[in-house]
PDB file of C-alpha atoms in Angstrom:
ATOM      1  CA  UNK J  22      35.719-119.866 120.544  1.00 64.00           C
ATOM      2  CA  UNK J  23      35.563-116.102 119.897  1.00 70.00           C
ATOM      3  CA  UNK J  24      32.395-116.619 117.776  1.00 71.00           C
ATOM      4  CA  UNK J  25      30.664-118.348 120.694  1.00 74.00           C
ATOM      5  CA  UNK J  26      31.235-115.783 123.434  1.00 80.00           C
ATOM      6  CA  UNK J  27      32.541-112.678 121.686  1.00 80.00           C
ATOM      7  CA  UNK J  28      30.214-109.706 121.150  1.00 81.00           C
ATOM      8  CA  UNK J  29      30.849-106.985 118.611  1.00 79.00           C
ATOM      9  CA  UNK J  30      29.371-104.179 120.712  1.00 82.00           C
ATOM     10  CA  UNK J  31      29.811-101.644 117.926  1.00 83.00           C
ATOM     11  CA  UNK J  32      27.596-103.609 115.519  1.00 79.00           C
ATOM     12  CA  UNK J  33      25.008-104.091 118.298  1.00 79.00           C
ATOM     13  CA  UNK J  34      24.565-100.383 119.129  1.00 83.00           C
ATOM     14  CA  UNK J  35      26.043 -98.232 116.342  1.00 83.00           C
ATOM     15  CA  UNK J  36      23.591 -97.706 113.444  1.00 83.00           C
ATOM     16  CA  UNK J  37      24.765 -98.606 109.951  1.00 81.00           C
ATOM     17  CA  UNK J  38      21.932 -96.651 108.320  1.00 80.00           C
ATOM     18  CA  UNK J  39      21.093 -92.983 108.776  1.00 85.00           C
ATOM     19  CA  UNK J  40      18.616 -92.526 111.608  1.00 83.00           C
ATOM     20  CA  UNK J  41      16.823 -89.840 109.581  1.00 89.00           C
ATOM     21  CA  UNK J  42      16.513 -92.206 106.611  1.00 86.00           C
ATOM     22  CA  UNK J  43      15.021 -94.852 108.878  1.00 83.00           C
ATOM     23  CA  UNK J  44      12.540 -92.329 110.255  1.00 87.00           C
ATOM     24  CA  UNK J  45      11.487 -91.322 106.718  1.00 89.00           C
ATOM     25  CA  UNK J  46      11.216 -94.971 105.625  1.00 85.00           C
ATOM     26  CA  UNK J  47       9.217 -95.892 108.732  1.00 85.00           C
ATOM     27  CA  UNK J  48       6.928 -92.889 108.330  1.00 89.00           C
ATOM     28  CA  UNK J  49       6.202 -93.544 104.649  1.00 88.00           C
ATOM     29  CA  UNK J  50       5.565 -97.229 105.253  1.00 84.00           C
ATOM     30  CA  UNK J  51       3.356 -96.549 108.291  1.00 86.00           C
ATOM     31  CA  UNK J  52       1.187 -94.067 106.382  1.00 88.00           C
ATOM     32  CA  UNK J  53       0.851 -96.291 103.318  1.00 86.00           C
ATOM     33  CA  UNK J  54      -0.228 -99.289 105.413  1.00 83.00           C
ATOM     34  CA  UNK J  55      -2.520 -97.122 107.566  1.00 84.00           C
ATOM     35  CA  UNK J  56      -4.287 -95.660 104.529  1.00 83.00           C
ATOM     36  CA  UNK J  57      -4.557 -99.062 102.870  1.00 79.00           C
ATOM     37  CA  UNK J  58      -6.108-100.639 105.958  1.00 76.00           C
ATOM     38  CA  UNK J  59      -8.299 -97.590 106.639  1.00 75.00           C
ATOM     39  CA  UNK J  60      -9.902 -97.539 103.210  1.00 74.00           C
ATOM     40  CA  UNK J  61      -9.836-101.190 102.151  1.00 69.00           C
ATOM     41  CA  UNK J  62     -10.159-103.295 105.304  1.00 64.00           C
ATOM     42  CA  UNK J  63     -12.496-103.271 108.255  1.00 60.00           C
ATOM     43  CA  UNK J  64     -13.117-106.375 110.264  1.00 62.00           C
ATOM     44  CA  UNK J  65     -15.937-107.152 112.648  1.00 59.00           C
ATOM     45  CA  UNK J  66     -13.926-106.847 115.831  1.00 59.00           C
ATOM     46  CA  UNK J  67     -12.644-110.378 115.481  1.00 58.00           C
ATOM     47  CA  UNK J  68      -9.273-111.448 114.185  1.00 58.00           C
ATOM     48  CA  UNK J  69      -9.772-114.395 111.868  1.00 62.00           C
ATOM     49  CA  UNK J  70      -7.158-116.492 110.082  1.00 63.00           C
ATOM     50  CA  UNK J  71      -7.113-114.386 106.897  1.00 65.00           C
ATOM     51  CA  UNK J  72      -6.672-111.168 108.943  1.00 66.00           C
ATOM     52  CA  UNK J  73      -3.752-112.686 110.834  1.00 67.00           C
ATOM     53  CA  UNK J  74      -2.204-113.878 107.579  1.00 72.00           C
ATOM     54  CA  UNK J  75      -2.650-110.425 106.002  1.00 71.00           C
ATOM     55  CA  UNK J  76      -1.007-108.672 108.944  1.00 76.00           C
ATOM     56  CA  UNK J  77       1.895-111.123 108.960  1.00 77.00           C
ATOM     57  CA  UNK J  78       2.447-110.767 105.215  1.00 74.00           C
ATOM     58  CA  UNK J  79       2.205-106.965 105.334  1.00 76.00           C
ATOM     59  CA  UNK J  80       4.790-106.857 108.094  1.00 79.00           C
ATOM     60  CA  UNK J  81       7.134-109.123 106.155  1.00 76.00           C
ATOM     61  CA  UNK J  82       6.642-107.265 102.870  1.00 71.00           C
ATOM     62  CA  UNK J  83       7.068-103.862 104.510  1.00 75.00           C
ATOM     63  CA  UNK J  84      10.136-104.763 106.578  1.00 76.00           C
ATOM     64  CA  UNK J  85      12.751-104.080 103.915  1.00 70.00           C
ATOM     65  CA  UNK J  86      11.010-100.984 102.576  1.00 69.00           C
ATOM     66  CA  UNK J  87      10.748 -99.658 106.087  1.00 71.00           C
ATOM     67  CA  UNK J  88      14.092-100.586 107.531  1.00 66.00           C
ATOM     68  CA  UNK J  89      16.490-101.008 104.672  1.00 66.00           C
ATOM     69  CA  UNK J  90      19.573-103.065 105.468  1.00 68.00           C
ATOM     70  CA  UNK J  91      19.848-102.482 109.207  1.00 68.00           C
ATOM     71  CA  UNK J  92      21.715-104.681 111.648  1.00 71.00           C
ATOM     72  CA  UNK J  93      22.009-102.943 115.008  1.00 74.00           C
ATOM     73  CA  UNK J  94      19.576-103.108 117.914  1.00 76.00           C
ATOM     74  CA  UNK J  95      19.554 -99.306 117.955  1.00 78.00           C
ATOM     75  CA  UNK J  96      18.182 -99.177 114.405  1.00 78.00           C
ATOM     76  CA  UNK J  97      15.439-101.688 115.209  1.00 76.00           C
ATOM     77  CA  UNK J  98      14.450 -99.806 118.358  1.00 79.00           C
ATOM     78  CA  UNK J  99      14.436 -96.484 116.514  1.00 82.00           C
ATOM     79  CA  UNK J 100      12.227 -97.919 113.783  1.00 79.00           C
ATOM     80  CA  UNK J 101       9.773 -99.356 116.321  1.00 80.00           C
ATOM     81  CA  UNK J 102       9.804 -95.970 118.072  1.00 85.00           C
ATOM     82  CA  UNK J 103       8.873 -94.246 114.796  1.00 86.00           C
ATOM     83  CA  UNK J 104       5.882 -96.570 114.320  1.00 83.00           C
ATOM     84  CA  UNK J 105       4.732 -96.135 117.926  1.00 85.00           C
ATOM     85  CA  UNK J 106       5.134 -92.352 117.549  1.00 90.00           C
ATOM     86  CA  UNK J 107       2.782 -92.253 114.544  1.00 89.00           C
ATOM     87  CA  UNK J 108       0.271 -94.540 116.216  1.00 86.00           C
ATOM     88  CA  UNK J 109       0.207 -92.356 119.343  1.00 88.00           C
ATOM     89  CA  UNK J 110       0.140 -89.141 117.275  1.00 91.00           C
ATOM     90  CA  UNK J 111      -2.887 -90.303 115.282  1.00 88.00           C
ATOM     91  CA  UNK J 112      -4.731 -91.221 118.485  1.00 86.00           C
ATOM     92  CA  UNK J 113      -3.843 -87.856 120.021  1.00 91.00           C
ATOM     93  CA  UNK J 114      -4.840 -85.885 116.904  1.00 92.00           C
ATOM     94  CA  UNK J 115      -8.127 -87.786 116.679  1.00 88.00           C
ATOM     95  CA  UNK J 116      -8.842 -86.905 120.293  1.00 91.00           C
ATOM     96  CA  UNK J 117      -8.048 -83.223 119.700  1.00 94.00           C
ATOM     97  CA  UNK J 118     -10.040 -82.736 116.494  1.00 92.00           C
ATOM     98  CA  UNK J 119     -13.453 -84.066 115.475  1.00 89.00           C
ATOM     99  CA  UNK J 120     -12.539 -83.507 111.819  1.00 89.00           C
ATOM    100  CA  UNK J 121      -9.351 -85.579 112.111  1.00 88.00           C
ATOM    101  CA  UNK J 122     -11.178 -88.247 114.108  1.00 85.00           C
ATOM    102  CA  UNK J 123     -13.592 -88.648 111.184  1.00 82.00           C
ATOM    103  CA  UNK J 124     -10.671 -88.875 108.749  1.00 82.00           C
ATOM    104  CA  UNK J 125      -8.797 -91.413 110.866  1.00 81.00           C
ATOM    105  CA  UNK J 126     -11.697 -93.626 111.936  1.00 80.00           C
ATOM    106  CA  UNK J 127     -14.568 -94.628 109.649  1.00 82.00           C
ATOM    107  CA  UNK J 128     -18.174 -93.802 110.501  1.00 86.00           C
ATOM    108  CA  UNK J 129     -20.374 -96.507 112.011  1.00 90.00           C
ATOM    109  CA  UNK J 130     -22.333 -98.582 109.498  1.00 92.00           C
ATOM    110  CA  UNK J 131     -25.921 -99.560 110.293  1.00 95.00           C
ATOM    111  CA  UNK J 132     -26.366-103.330 109.934  1.00 95.00           C
ATOM    112  CA  UNK J 133     -29.794-103.865 111.527  1.00 95.00           C
ATOM    113  CA  UNK J 134     -32.615-101.345 111.864  1.00 95.00           C
ATOM    114  CA  UNK J 135     -35.843-102.213 113.675  1.00 94.00           C
ATOM    115  CA  UNK J 136     -35.331-105.950 113.163  1.00 92.00           C
ATOM    116  CA  UNK J 137     -34.523-105.618 109.458  1.00 95.00           C
ATOM    117  CA  UNK J 138     -31.138-106.494 108.020  1.00 95.00           C
ATOM    118  CA  UNK J 139     -29.506-103.681 106.070  1.00 95.00           C
ATOM    119  CA  UNK J 140     -28.278-106.027 103.376  1.00 95.00           C
ATOM    120  CA  UNK J 141     -26.707-103.288 101.195  1.00 96.00           C
ATOM    121  CA  UNK J 142     -24.510-102.178 104.114  1.00 93.00           C
ATOM    122  CA  UNK J 143     -23.714-105.780 105.002  1.00 93.00           C
ATOM    123  CA  UNK J 144     -22.743-106.469 101.401  1.00 93.00           C
ATOM    124  CA  UNK J 145     -20.493-103.395 101.262  1.00 90.00           C
ATOM    125  CA  UNK J 146     -18.739-104.497 104.475  1.00 88.00           C
ATOM    126  CA  UNK J 147     -18.713-108.165 103.357  1.00 88.00           C
ATOM    127  CA  UNK J 148     -20.583-109.401 106.432  1.00 90.00           C
ATOM    128  CA  UNK J 149     -22.787-112.417 105.797  1.00 91.00           C
ATOM    129  CA  UNK J 150     -26.076-112.990 107.577  1.00 93.00           C
ATOM    130  CA  UNK J 151     -24.550-116.004 109.351  1.00 93.00           C
ATOM    131  CA  UNK J 152     -21.606-113.909 110.599  1.00 90.00           C
ATOM    132  CA  UNK J 153     -23.929-111.207 111.896  1.00 93.00           C
ATOM    133  CA  UNK J 154     -26.189-113.730 113.623  1.00 93.00           C
ATOM    134  CA  UNK J 155     -23.128-115.311 115.235  1.00 91.00           C
ATOM    135  CA  UNK J 156     -21.902-111.934 116.494  1.00 90.00           C
ATOM    136  CA  UNK J 157     -25.358-111.088 117.832  1.00 93.00           C
ATOM    137  CA  UNK J 158     -25.446-114.412 119.706  1.00 92.00           C
ATOM    138  CA  UNK J 159     -22.106-113.511 121.300  1.00 90.00           C
ATOM    139  CA  UNK J 160     -23.747-110.257 122.427  1.00 90.00           C
ATOM    140  CA  UNK J 161     -26.613-112.224 124.009  1.00 91.00           C
ATOM    141  CA  UNK J 162     -29.175-111.542 121.270  1.00 90.00           C
ATOM    142  CA  UNK J 163     -30.905-114.672 120.006  1.00 90.00           C
ATOM    143  CA  UNK J 164     -32.792-113.111 117.065  1.00 90.00           C
ATOM    144  CA  UNK J 165     -31.925-110.068 114.962  1.00 90.00           C
ATOM    145  CA  UNK J 166     -35.634-109.204 114.841  1.00 91.00           C
ATOM    146  CA  UNK J 167     -35.267-108.214 118.509  1.00 91.00           C
ATOM    147  CA  UNK J 168     -32.668-105.591 117.555  1.00 93.00           C
ATOM    148  CA  UNK J 169     -33.576-101.909 117.323  1.00 94.00           C
ATOM    149  CA  UNK J 170     -30.197-100.937 115.866  1.00 95.00           C
ATOM    150  CA  UNK J 171     -26.905-102.707 115.266  1.00 95.00           C
ATOM    151  CA  UNK J 172     -23.785-100.922 114.029  1.00 95.00           C
ATOM    152  CA  UNK J 173     -20.386-101.920 112.766  1.00 91.00           C
ATOM    153  CA  UNK J 174     -18.318 -99.299 114.587  1.00 86.00           C
ATOM    154  CA  UNK J 175     -15.224 -97.634 113.148  1.00 80.00           C
ATOM    155  CA  UNK J 176     -13.089 -99.753 115.470  1.00 75.00           C
ATOM    156  CA  UNK J 177     -14.489-102.951 113.947  1.00 80.00           C
ATOM    157  CA  UNK J 178     -16.597-103.751 117.018  1.00 85.00           C
ATOM    158  CA  UNK J 179     -20.313-104.422 116.789  1.00 89.00           C
ATOM    159  CA  UNK J 180     -22.698-102.428 118.982  1.00 92.00           C
ATOM    160  CA  UNK J 181     -26.257-103.591 119.552  1.00 94.00           C
ATOM    161  CA  UNK J 182     -29.326-101.767 120.867  1.00 93.00           C
ATOM    162  CA  UNK J 183     -32.148-104.184 121.571  1.00 92.00           C
ATOM    163  CA  UNK J 184     -35.853-103.371 121.283  1.00 87.00           C
ATOM    164  CA  UNK J 185     -37.535-102.777 124.622  1.00 80.00           C
TER     165      UNK J 185
END
């Protein structure tokens, strides 16, 4: 009966791993994943099945490296706090410094210029013509030849400037 209603309050709130070690682990893991995603992945503002799978697998693979063998709620909350801290800090630093903003967020990539597809840029970003046409339709553009400029922004969103 003790197992059903008993709570070991010490194991719930008292960390079993050094808080500093968890902060270091969380920081290292955050930066590795950030740099990996910054330099090797950029979507088109849409989360597809492979992106969702990648994020889920990264989180599972990184969990032990990041957290170690933790069991208390306090350790989990501290680890989440470390990740949120770095996310907020990067946003804040990017806002404060143009140089850091460029390092943190990739430059926009031109996909369409004066109705012509920039196929080299599309190839580098792995965006097919069909994907681009689909995204343009979602933006209310029925033909890419009516587009003055179309960019893949650093955020992964697509921005479109139509011809007048």
